[in-house]
Amino acid sequence: MSGVRAPVDGDAVLGLSPRVALEPASLDEAADAMRALARDRAAVTFVGGGTDLELGAPPARLDAVLHTRRLDRVREHAPADQIVAVEAGMTVAALQRHLAPHGQRLALDPPHPERATVGGVVAANAFGPRRTRFGTVRDLVIGVTIVRADGVVARGGGKVVKNVAGFDLPRLLCGSLGSLGLLAEVVFRLHPLPEASATVAVPGLAPAEVRALARAALDARLDPVAMAALQEGDRFRLAIRFEGFGPGVHEQAERLLALDARGERIEGADEAALWARHDALRLAGDVRAKAAFPPAALEGAVRALEPVVATLAAGALVLHPALGIAFVAGTLSRAEATGRAIAAARPALRPGNGSLVLAAAPAALRAVADPWGDPPPAVEVMRRLKRELDPDGRLAPGRLAGGI
Amino acid sequence: MTARSAAGEAARREGVGARSLARQLAGIVGPRNVVVDPAELLVYECDGLTHGRVCPELVVLPGSTEEVAAVVRVARDANVPLVPRGAGTGLSGGARPVPGCAVVSLSRMRRILALDLENGWARVEPGVINLDVTRAVAGDGFYYAPDPSSQSVCSIGGNVAENSGGAHCLKYGFTTNHVLAARVVLSDGAVVDLGGPAPDAPGYDLLAALVGSEGMLGVVTEVTVRLLRKPETTRTFFATFPSTDEAGAAVSGIIAAGILPAAIEMMDRLAIVAAKAATGLDWPDVGAALLMDADGPRAEVEHVSARAIEIARAAGALEVRVPRDEAERQLMWKGRKSAFAAVGRISPSYLVEDGVIPRSEIARVLRDIARLADEAGLRVANVFHAGDGNLHPLVLYDARVPGEEERAARLGGEILRLCIRYGGSITGEHGVGAEKAAYMAEQFGPDDLDTMQRVRCAFDGAALMNPGKVFPTPRLCGEKPGPYRPHPAEVAGLAERW
Ligand SMILES: Cc1cc2nc3c(=O)[nH]c(=O)nc-3n(C[C@H](O)[C@H](O)[C@H](O)COP(=O)(O)OP(=O)(O)OC[C@H]3O[C@@H](n4cnc5c(N)ncnc54)[C@H](O)[C@@H]3O)c2cc1C
Ligand SMILES: Cc1cc2nc3c(=O)[nH]c(=O)nc-3n(C[C@H](O)[C@H](O)[C@H](O)COP(=O)(O)OP(=O)(O)OC[C@H]3O[C@@H](n4cnc5c(N)ncnc54)[C@H](O)[C@@H]3O)c2cc1C
């Protein structure tokens, strides 16, 4: 079988080393590889760009890693229909480069687009600031081809945006972290590249002011593509981005400036730099957590998260006020204290089904804090779903919430 | 054995009849809420599709999640299949009873339980009518985006089960993009909560599986839906064309210009005639018409709308009408939304199809449909969501003419096959239900269907919920995976071992 090699150091996942590494270069090879793993009852973890392997718990067993990097082709791009079918190992940046000459993009802007693969982004449910307008992977994926644990190739969804034939496998696989099957191919709906872009940034805001201004923008019926507040000392700078046609972007930016006199309009290279700072802040250090809460609970969430930030070196928060998401990032200095702060923050975030998930954490922190928190309410159904699709528990066992 | 299942065993041994089941259910929901009278059962024999009627054993109308859970447990112990039912407007036979079943009608559960405008959601019981959600919050400038043409009569529970869409889902998405949480009673009587007002609940996205599952995963008893602020500005125009070719080119041109209309709907000559007959609108007799909405902030909308009109003209529009006021705009939309029913004015009977094709193929597919219709000696009116290629061919026929109904059904099937051939789908919003299950095997392979059925097994291992729908052949849950099938390459000794 081609695409099999001995493992190297870089193949380890959260400290576990596999016995073998697989690098299929086609759907057929991927299916062959999965069948061979089934025959050997081998436990496998899938690796895309390897940017987000720290998300979740370490796998309970690891015999093999399957890299998708050689599955890196655009299968079909129909510009007039605004859809693209792409192999899972293609990076987001490579896909965007393919689409841009057609005036199109995948409206998804996760961190590290040069390394992150579309399969990894779907499996990790990764997103960036444009989620405010375009939603998550689940709002953009319209079809998938998976290879199941038993090596069977199955498709769900299709190549048209509107489609309710059969159960929604594509959306069900979003965020499944490779525990239900290998995503081999993904079909996305696309959006036009905007003609113009502008960001208005308002510095010096307390959390309550972040929420109030975000709300005022929405109440004014503005339609921003992104809203994020970056921590600067004990204050926040709220950045609100508009994209679209020139006249629309201009008018919206002006109207936002009229809402808050402290605002500053930023365009061009400065705008790109501001949003790059957002990504950098979100990813700084070795501890990263994502808190989710109903948007109106923003101040409460910040109060719950501040003690966590305080235990980290160079800790900071990034708030997404329209989404009800906050990212915590920083460098671990006192694992025990951080663990205690996380344990204390979780109940405070729980109302409205909020959560605090560790996206990355050194082993010392993992030893004292569960990456997911309490098992989700429907964990029994989730276990049954896992058993249906992976009866022997060989796909990234134990990585998901509830030990799935 | 638990007390409950012991009772079930005993009941089965005695061969529990419908009467005893009715008595047990009446003990849960009250005698008035169990329907056994054959005359009263008639209305439950079908949904919006009136052929292929099946009389249920009985109908039960629970009033709360607890009552639903108790009903499900009784049904499970008696091994009686359950068919959930909302408003019964479905167009794929999804709520059609199966022999010996109990229909669970959610029509008594129609309270709006909570509104939270700060966070943008409403929590409602499943029997709440779609439009009533918008009505409850319109005064505050909010609305519920998914807008099926049936929105003044269909229920939120039905919308969730069908993943219903509407004219405006081109920009705003379908029901699945607007459901934040749901409470579901599973076939074992367990009540589970999926999702929540906060985003990104850890674990699998079971809500994604639930929406669009056509009543086969459980009975939905509460739904939390997203509420949106009403857009600041909406600009509408109505444009006429010599034929669907030019109208199709206009749609493609508008999309290619980077415009995302809120809605863009197409009607062909026959649909225009029908809509005029029903509404008295003064639309001209032309080959095709487009109705487009752009919405959002003022300047963006003015720009987009003006640009789209230019493109329509360049594509060959005969006339472009811009409504003078909201009343005239509503009238235009009424013409569009009443087009299904309006076809009744020009034909004694008709059949509504629902299929999807790639948007860029609209003109070609419509010509193929016209050819198929000619061959069948029938007329087809087309009124549909052009922006996402979701066709609704209306096959006109006269049931009194022997053989015509069968020919119409065959033509409907040919149109679905056409959609599959063009790389589309057999349903864009009406669902598979009982009606299209046979076509699933043409759109999907056995392994695709098997994978979907495993999802059902995770929720409903007993296959108690709406059995026999969606899938051409049911799969027994708990089936041992077949023996390992070696790949030919392995048999040939090509595969390495490690
Ligand atoms: C340090 C760092 C921190 C980050 N933190 C966050 C964060 O907090 N939130 C966020 O949204 N994004 C975060 N990201 C964004 C990150 O870019 C995405 O999660 C990433 O895009 C995933 O793509 P990948 O190809 O790198 O996946 P990988 O990191 O290789 O894999 C991510 C997960 O998906 C699985 N997987 C990968 N490919 C497949 C496949 N084809 N089929 C099935 N399963 C597969 C893997 O097993 C793994 O569980 C972070 C990135 C980095 C580098
Ligand atoms: C004139 C007309 C126009 C239409 N236009 C559109 C349109 O534009 N877009 C569109 O998408 N549809 C349209 N429809 C179809 C129909 O209105 C939708 O499918 C609607 O969502 C069905 O809702 P209902 O309450 O009538 O459900 P029902 O017909 O009662 O049931 C539909 C399905 O949902 C299941 N179900 C119902 N309630 C529950 C529950 N609480 N829990 C679990 N399962 C449940 C049933 O078992 C069944 O499978 C139209 C129908 C008509 C008659």
CSV table of C-alpha atoms in Angstrom, one decimal, chain A residues 3 27 43 60 63 66 97 104 142 150 159 172 182 205-206 215 233 254 264 294 344 347 350 366:
chain,number,residue,atom,x,y,z
A,3,GLY,CA,1.5,6.3,1.5
A,27,LEU,CA,-10.0,9.0,-1.8
A,43,ALA,CA,-6.7,3.4,16.7
A,60,ALA,CA,-7.0,7.2,24.8
A,63,ASP,CA,-1.6,3.3,16.9
A,66,LEU,CA,-3.4,9.7,9.1
A,97,ARG,CA,-6.0,31.7,-3.8
A,104,GLN,CA,-15.0,34.6,-4.7
A,142,ILE,CA,-23.2,21.7,1.9
A,150,ASP,CA,-14.9,0.4,8.6
A,159,LYS,CA,-23.4,20.2,-4.5
A,172,LEU,CA,-23.4,16.7,12.0
A,182,LEU,CA,-12.3,10.9,8.1
A,205,LEU,CA,-14.1,50.7,26.4
A,206,ALA,CA,-15.2,48.8,29.5
A,215,ARG,CA,-25.8,46.5,20.4
A,233,GLY,CA,-4.7,47.0,29.8
A,254,GLU,CA,-19.8,57.0,8.9
A,264,GLU,CA,-11.4,55.9,14.3
A,294,PRO,CA,-25.6,34.4,25.5
A,344,ALA,CA,-14.7,28.5,39.3
A,347,PRO,CA,-20.5,27.4,36.8
A,350,ARG,CA,-23.3,27.7,32.7
A,366,ARG,CA,-4.5,19.3,31.7
